[in-house]
Amino acid sequence: MALVVSHVLSPVALATLLLPSTPLRRAQVIWSDALVAALFTTIIPWLVLLAAKLRGMVTDMHVTQRRQRHRLYALTAGSILGGLLLLQVMNAGAAMFREVLAILLGLLVVSVVNLWWKVSVHLSVGTYVALQAADGMGGYMPVVVAGIAVLSWARIRSGEHTASQVCGGVLVGVAIHYASNLLGTVLN
């Protein structure tokens, strides 16, 4: 059951759901901007990961071996930067830039932390996505906390992370959520 939860609530799945749903949460974002953001932020990087897995360059689709992550992080950052450039050409609104920049910031933070310590990317992304989805809807906070707890359980139970690595991921997700809110004040 823990592995099923880990797969269903994988970072790429959650971020891919978050980006195209941005127009539902922020009226000023148009669908084409959200789809381009999802393409460059999650879909292209996921296809790169799939190719790496098929070529034997990574052991699994969750890239549980820290030493295998850095090249993929760099390629993902490059794809996200390309997407930001295209969004600029498309004259996308600040809300879409904020979402993508926050994800890029999260990737950079996790990349740096992972040089020394294995932090849970599942929980970093899961926490960020849950907080972003519930932003401004305080009544959903118990659901957010329950979702984070279930994902934390799954990562520990599956043996992929220790409790401290999961807590570290949650802290990164919370920090990126607040950084996203700060970006919102700067970009608007």
PDB file of C-alpha atoms in Angstrom:
ATOM      1  CA  MET A   1       0.000   0.000   0.000  1.00  0.00           C
ATOM      2  CA  ALA A   2       2.856   2.408   0.828  1.00  0.00           C
ATOM      3  CA  LEU A   3       4.382   1.969  -2.631  1.00  0.00           C
ATOM      4  CA  VAL A   4       1.014   2.587  -4.296  1.00  0.00           C
ATOM      5  CA  VAL A   5       0.625   5.837  -2.341  1.00  0.00           C
ATOM      6  CA  SER A   6       4.203   6.827  -3.272  1.00  0.00           C
ATOM      7  CA  HIS A   7       3.529   6.227  -6.962  1.00  0.00           C
ATOM      8  CA  VAL A   8       0.133   7.941  -7.049  1.00  0.00           C
ATOM      9  CA  LEU A   9       1.446  10.939  -5.084  1.00  0.00           C
ATOM     10  CA  SER A  10       4.767  11.146  -6.911  1.00  0.00           C
ATOM     11  CA  PRO A  11       6.327  14.589  -7.347  1.00  0.00           C
ATOM     12  CA  VAL A  12       5.777  14.627 -11.099  1.00  0.00           C
ATOM     13  CA  ALA A  13       2.124  13.583 -10.759  1.00  0.00           C
ATOM     14  CA  LEU A  14       1.367  16.223  -8.144  1.00  0.00           C
ATOM     15  CA  ALA A  15       3.189  19.066  -9.905  1.00  0.00           C
ATOM     16  CA  THR A  16       1.604  18.074 -13.217  1.00  0.00           C
ATOM     17  CA  LEU A  17      -1.826  18.335 -11.596  1.00  0.00           C
ATOM     18  CA  LEU A  18      -0.992  21.638  -9.908  1.00  0.00           C
ATOM     19  CA  LEU A  19       0.173  23.567 -12.968  1.00  0.00           C
ATOM     20  CA  PRO A  20      -2.764  22.917 -15.331  1.00  0.00           C
ATOM     21  CA  SER A  21      -5.176  23.599 -12.459  1.00  0.00           C
ATOM     22  CA  THR A  22      -3.747  27.084 -11.928  1.00  0.00           C
ATOM     23  CA  PRO A  23      -6.510  28.761 -14.026  1.00  0.00           C
ATOM     24  CA  LEU A  24      -9.067  27.212 -11.667  1.00  0.00           C
ATOM     25  CA  ARG A  25      -7.342  28.812  -8.667  1.00  0.00           C
ATOM     26  CA  ARG A  26      -6.209  32.064 -10.267  1.00  0.00           C
ATOM     27  CA  ALA A  27      -8.640  33.648 -12.727  1.00  0.00           C
ATOM     28  CA  GLN A  28      -5.936  35.750 -14.417  1.00  0.00           C
ATOM     29  CA  VAL A  29      -4.086  32.637 -15.686  1.00  0.00           C
ATOM     30  CA  ILE A  30      -5.132  31.321 -19.091  1.00  0.00           C
ATOM     31  CA  TRP A  31      -5.151  27.642 -20.000  1.00  0.00           C
ATOM     32  CA  SER A  32      -2.498  27.829 -22.715  1.00  0.00           C
ATOM     33  CA  ASP A  33      -0.015  29.360 -20.252  1.00  0.00           C
ATOM     34  CA  ALA A  34      -0.751  26.651 -17.691  1.00  0.00           C
ATOM     35  CA  LEU A  35      -0.323  23.872 -20.253  1.00  0.00           C
ATOM     36  CA  VAL A  36       2.989  25.284 -21.526  1.00  0.00           C
ATOM     37  CA  ALA A  37       4.161  25.575 -17.915  1.00  0.00           C
ATOM     38  CA  ALA A  38       3.243  21.935 -17.256  1.00  0.00           C
ATOM     39  CA  LEU A  39       4.931  20.777 -20.467  1.00  0.00           C
ATOM     40  CA  PHE A  40       8.292  22.360 -19.651  1.00  0.00           C
ATOM     41  CA  THR A  41       8.179  21.998 -15.859  1.00  0.00           C
ATOM     42  CA  THR A  42       7.039  18.395 -15.482  1.00  0.00           C
ATOM     43  CA  ILE A  43       6.216  16.555 -18.700  1.00  0.00           C
ATOM     44  CA  ILE A  44       9.493  17.059 -20.598  1.00  0.00           C
ATOM     45  CA  PRO A  45      11.580  16.347 -17.469  1.00  0.00           C
ATOM     46  CA  TRP A  46       9.509  13.202 -16.848  1.00  0.00           C
ATOM     47  CA  LEU A  47      10.168  12.033 -20.418  1.00  0.00           C
ATOM     48  CA  VAL A  48      13.897  12.650 -19.842  1.00  0.00           C
ATOM     49  CA  LEU A  49      13.656  10.572 -16.647  1.00  0.00           C
ATOM     50  CA  LEU A  50      11.842   7.801 -18.508  1.00  0.00           C
ATOM     51  CA  ALA A  51      14.568   7.756 -21.173  1.00  0.00           C
ATOM     52  CA  ALA A  52      17.232   7.643 -18.434  1.00  0.00           C
ATOM     53  CA  LYS A  53      15.450   4.702 -16.798  1.00  0.00           C
ATOM     54  CA  LEU A  54      15.148   2.831 -20.099  1.00  0.00           C
ATOM     55  CA  ARG A  55      18.871   3.389 -20.762  1.00  0.00           C
ATOM     56  CA  GLY A  56      19.802   2.158 -17.282  1.00  0.00           C
ATOM     57  CA  MET A  57      21.111   5.556 -16.164  1.00  0.00           C
ATOM     58  CA  VAL A  58      18.842   5.547 -13.083  1.00  0.00           C
ATOM     59  CA  THR A  59      17.758   2.609 -10.974  1.00  0.00           C
ATOM     60  CA  ASP A  60      14.110   3.619 -10.609  1.00  0.00           C
ATOM     61  CA  MET A  61      11.599   6.296 -11.571  1.00  0.00           C
ATOM     62  CA  HIS A  62      11.822   7.890  -8.110  1.00  0.00           C
ATOM     63  CA  VAL A  63      15.617   8.258  -8.490  1.00  0.00           C
ATOM     64  CA  THR A  64      16.204   6.990  -4.964  1.00  0.00           C
ATOM     65  CA  GLN A  65      19.989   6.990  -5.435  1.00  0.00           C
ATOM     66  CA  ARG A  66      21.127  10.531  -4.588  1.00  0.00           C
ATOM     67  CA  ARG A  67      24.158  10.396  -6.890  1.00  0.00           C
ATOM     68  CA  GLN A  68      21.840   9.832  -9.873  1.00  0.00           C
ATOM     69  CA  ARG A  69      19.748  12.935  -9.200  1.00  0.00           C
ATOM     70  CA  HIS A  70      22.045  15.841 -10.041  1.00  0.00           C
ATOM     71  CA  ARG A  71      22.162  15.460 -13.822  1.00  0.00           C
ATOM     72  CA  LEU A  72      18.386  15.078 -13.918  1.00  0.00           C
ATOM     73  CA  TYR A  73      17.981  18.131 -11.688  1.00  0.00           C
ATOM     74  CA  ALA A  74      20.158  20.154 -14.074  1.00  0.00           C
ATOM     75  CA  LEU A  75      18.218  18.985 -17.143  1.00  0.00           C
ATOM     76  CA  THR A  76      14.940  19.736 -15.383  1.00  0.00           C
ATOM     77  CA  ALA A  77      16.139  23.232 -14.459  1.00  0.00           C
ATOM     78  CA  GLY A  78      17.119  23.804 -18.092  1.00  0.00           C
ATOM     79  CA  SER A  79      13.687  22.705 -19.279  1.00  0.00           C
ATOM     80  CA  ILE A  80      11.975  24.947 -16.727  1.00  0.00           C
ATOM     81  CA  LEU A  81      14.107  27.923 -17.795  1.00  0.00           C
ATOM     82  CA  GLY A  82      13.192  27.213 -21.423  1.00  0.00           C
ATOM     83  CA  GLY A  83       9.537  27.137 -20.407  1.00  0.00           C
ATOM     84  CA  LEU A  84       9.888  30.444 -18.569  1.00  0.00           C
ATOM     85  CA  LEU A  85      11.414  31.968 -21.685  1.00  0.00           C
ATOM     86  CA  LEU A  86       8.511  30.710 -23.796  1.00  0.00           C
ATOM     87  CA  LEU A  87       6.012  31.998 -21.222  1.00  0.00           C
ATOM     88  CA  GLN A  88       7.720  35.397 -21.478  1.00  0.00           C
ATOM     89  CA  VAL A  89       7.343  35.324 -25.275  1.00  0.00           C
ATOM     90  CA  MET A  90       3.680  34.351 -24.797  1.00  0.00           C
ATOM     91  CA  ASN A  91       3.285  37.315 -22.416  1.00  0.00           C
ATOM     92  CA  ALA A  92       2.024  35.051 -19.641  1.00  0.00           C
ATOM     93  CA  GLY A  93       0.770  36.628 -16.451  1.00  0.00           C
ATOM     94  CA  ALA A  94       2.658  37.017 -13.194  1.00  0.00           C
ATOM     95  CA  ALA A  95       0.672  34.269 -11.444  1.00  0.00           C
ATOM     96  CA  MET A  96       1.966  31.630 -13.854  1.00  0.00           C
ATOM     97  CA  PHE A  97       5.538  32.879 -13.532  1.00  0.00           C
ATOM     98  CA  ARG A  98       5.165  32.765  -9.756  1.00  0.00           C
ATOM     99  CA  GLU A  99       4.088  29.116  -9.804  1.00  0.00           C
ATOM    100  CA  VAL A 100       6.887  28.019 -12.135  1.00  0.00           C
ATOM    101  CA  LEU A 101       9.551  30.100 -10.382  1.00  0.00           C
ATOM    102  CA  ALA A 102       8.526  28.601  -7.044  1.00  0.00           C
ATOM    103  CA  ILE A 103       8.896  25.091  -8.462  1.00  0.00           C
ATOM    104  CA  LEU A 104      12.312  26.023  -9.871  1.00  0.00           C
ATOM    105  CA  LEU A 105      13.309  27.427  -6.473  1.00  0.00           C
ATOM    106  CA  GLY A 106      12.165  24.197  -4.821  1.00  0.00           C
ATOM    107  CA  LEU A 107      14.249  22.187  -7.281  1.00  0.00           C
ATOM    108  CA  LEU A 108      17.304  24.326  -6.531  1.00  0.00           C
ATOM    109  CA  VAL A 109      16.858  24.030  -2.760  1.00  0.00           C
ATOM    110  CA  VAL A 110      16.411  20.252  -2.932  1.00  0.00           C
ATOM    111  CA  SER A 111      19.420  19.987  -5.270  1.00  0.00           C
ATOM    112  CA  VAL A 112      21.663  21.833  -2.827  1.00  0.00           C
ATOM    113  CA  VAL A 113      20.386  19.936   0.222  1.00  0.00           C
ATOM    114  CA  ASN A 114      20.851  16.627  -1.602  1.00  0.00           C
ATOM    115  CA  LEU A 115      24.551  17.332  -2.019  1.00  0.00           C
ATOM    116  CA  TRP A 116      24.913  16.519   1.690  1.00  0.00           C
ATOM    117  CA  TRP A 117      21.711  14.857   2.812  1.00  0.00           C
ATOM    118  CA  LYS A 118      18.833  12.892   1.280  1.00  0.00           C
ATOM    119  CA  VAL A 119      15.711  15.004   1.723  1.00  0.00           C
ATOM    120  CA  SER A 120      12.345  13.656   0.559  1.00  0.00           C
ATOM    121  CA  VAL A 121      11.452  15.208  -2.784  1.00  0.00           C
ATOM    122  CA  HIS A 122       8.044  13.520  -2.490  1.00  0.00           C
ATOM    123  CA  LEU A 123       7.330  15.493   0.672  1.00  0.00           C
ATOM    124  CA  SER A 124       8.875  18.729  -0.613  1.00  0.00           C
ATOM    125  CA  VAL A 125       6.631  18.687  -3.674  1.00  0.00           C
ATOM    126  CA  GLY A 126       3.649  17.117  -1.907  1.00  0.00           C
ATOM    127  CA  THR A 127       3.651  19.721   0.846  1.00  0.00           C
ATOM    128  CA  TYR A 128       4.101  22.597  -1.606  1.00  0.00           C
ATOM    129  CA  VAL A 129       1.322  21.364  -3.904  1.00  0.00           C
ATOM    130  CA  ALA A 130      -1.084  20.753  -1.019  1.00  0.00           C
ATOM    131  CA  LEU A 131      -0.481  24.209   0.436  1.00  0.00           C
ATOM    132  CA  GLN A 132      -0.780  25.905  -2.963  1.00  0.00           C
ATOM    133  CA  ALA A 133      -3.988  24.052  -3.794  1.00  0.00           C
ATOM    134  CA  ALA A 134      -5.543  25.007  -0.445  1.00  0.00           C
ATOM    135  CA  ASP A 135      -4.183  28.580  -0.417  1.00  0.00           C
ATOM    136  CA  GLY A 136      -6.894  30.950   0.708  1.00  0.00           C
ATOM    137  CA  MET A 137      -9.203  28.085   1.666  1.00  0.00           C
ATOM    138  CA  GLY A 138      -8.472  27.655   5.373  1.00  0.00           C
ATOM    139  CA  GLY A 139     -11.223  25.078   5.753  1.00  0.00           C
ATOM    140  CA  TYR A 140      -9.153  22.620   3.728  1.00  0.00           C
ATOM    141  CA  MET A 141      -6.148  22.704   6.064  1.00  0.00           C
ATOM    142  CA  PRO A 142      -7.146  19.444   7.846  1.00  0.00           C
ATOM    143  CA  VAL A 143      -7.196  17.732   4.440  1.00  0.00           C
ATOM    144  CA  VAL A 144      -3.764  19.193   3.641  1.00  0.00           C
ATOM    145  CA  VAL A 145      -2.333  17.940   6.933  1.00  0.00           C
ATOM    146  CA  ALA A 146      -3.895  14.494   6.413  1.00  0.00           C
ATOM    147  CA  GLY A 147      -2.472  14.283   2.883  1.00  0.00           C
ATOM    148  CA  ILE A 148       1.004  15.207   4.090  1.00  0.00           C
ATOM    149  CA  ALA A 149       0.708  12.638   6.900  1.00  0.00           C
ATOM    150  CA  VAL A 150      -0.325   9.857   4.494  1.00  0.00           C
ATOM    151  CA  LEU A 151       2.522  10.633   2.102  1.00  0.00           C
ATOM    152  CA  SER A 152       4.973  10.815   5.021  1.00  0.00           C
ATOM    153  CA  TRP A 153       3.797   7.413   6.229  1.00  0.00           C
ATOM    154  CA  ALA A 154       4.174   5.965   2.727  1.00  0.00           C
ATOM    155  CA  ARG A 155       7.747   7.170   2.267  1.00  0.00           C
ATOM    156  CA  ILE A 156       8.836   5.912   5.707  1.00  0.00           C
ATOM    157  CA  ARG A 157       6.897   2.626   5.485  1.00  0.00           C
ATOM    158  CA  SER A 158       8.327   1.865   2.034  1.00  0.00           C
ATOM    159  CA  GLY A 159      11.822   2.275   3.479  1.00  0.00           C
ATOM    160  CA  GLU A 160      12.738   5.064   1.058  1.00  0.00           C
ATOM    161  CA  HIS A 161      13.205   7.705   3.773  1.00  0.00           C
ATOM    162  CA  THR A 162      13.794   8.175   7.450  1.00  0.00           C
ATOM    163  CA  ALA A 163      11.475  10.322   9.537  1.00  0.00           C
ATOM    164  CA  SER A 164      14.039  13.146   9.537  1.00  0.00           C
ATOM    165  CA  GLN A 165      14.318  13.064   5.719  1.00  0.00           C
ATOM    166  CA  VAL A 166      10.521  13.253   5.466  1.00  0.00           C
ATOM    167  CA  CYS A 167      10.401  16.145   7.961  1.00  0.00           C
ATOM    168  CA  GLY A 168      13.122  17.887   5.968  1.00  0.00           C
ATOM    169  CA  GLY A 169      11.008  17.529   2.835  1.00  0.00           C
ATOM    170  CA  VAL A 170       7.974  18.987   4.590  1.00  0.00           C
ATOM    171  CA  LEU A 171      10.051  21.960   5.773  1.00  0.00           C
ATOM    172  CA  VAL A 172      11.306  22.598   2.233  1.00  0.00           C
ATOM    173  CA  GLY A 173       7.734  22.428   0.882  1.00  0.00           C
ATOM    174  CA  VAL A 174       6.475  24.895   3.492  1.00  0.00           C
ATOM    175  CA  ALA A 175       9.392  27.261   2.830  1.00  0.00           C
ATOM    176  CA  ILE A 176       8.793  27.185  -0.933  1.00  0.00           C
ATOM    177  CA  HIS A 177       5.077  27.843  -0.406  1.00  0.00           C
ATOM    178  CA  TYR A 178       5.889  30.963   1.604  1.00  0.00           C
ATOM    179  CA  ALA A 179       8.547  31.975  -0.929  1.00  0.00           C
ATOM    180  CA  SER A 180       5.864  31.646  -3.616  1.00  0.00           C
ATOM    181  CA  ASN A 181       3.622  34.005  -1.659  1.00  0.00           C
ATOM    182  CA  LEU A 182       6.519  36.457  -1.403  1.00  0.00           C
ATOM    183  CA  LEU A 183       7.124  36.123  -5.160  1.00  0.00           C
ATOM    184  CA  GLY A 184       3.458  36.992  -5.639  1.00  0.00           C
ATOM    185  CA  THR A 185       3.981  40.350  -3.954  1.00  0.00           C
ATOM    186  CA  VAL A 186       7.132  41.047  -5.984  1.00  0.00           C
ATOM    187  CA  LEU A 187       5.775  40.007  -9.398  1.00  0.00           C
ATOM    188  CA  ASN A 188       2.396  41.737  -9.178  1.00  0.00           C
TER     189      ASN A 188
END
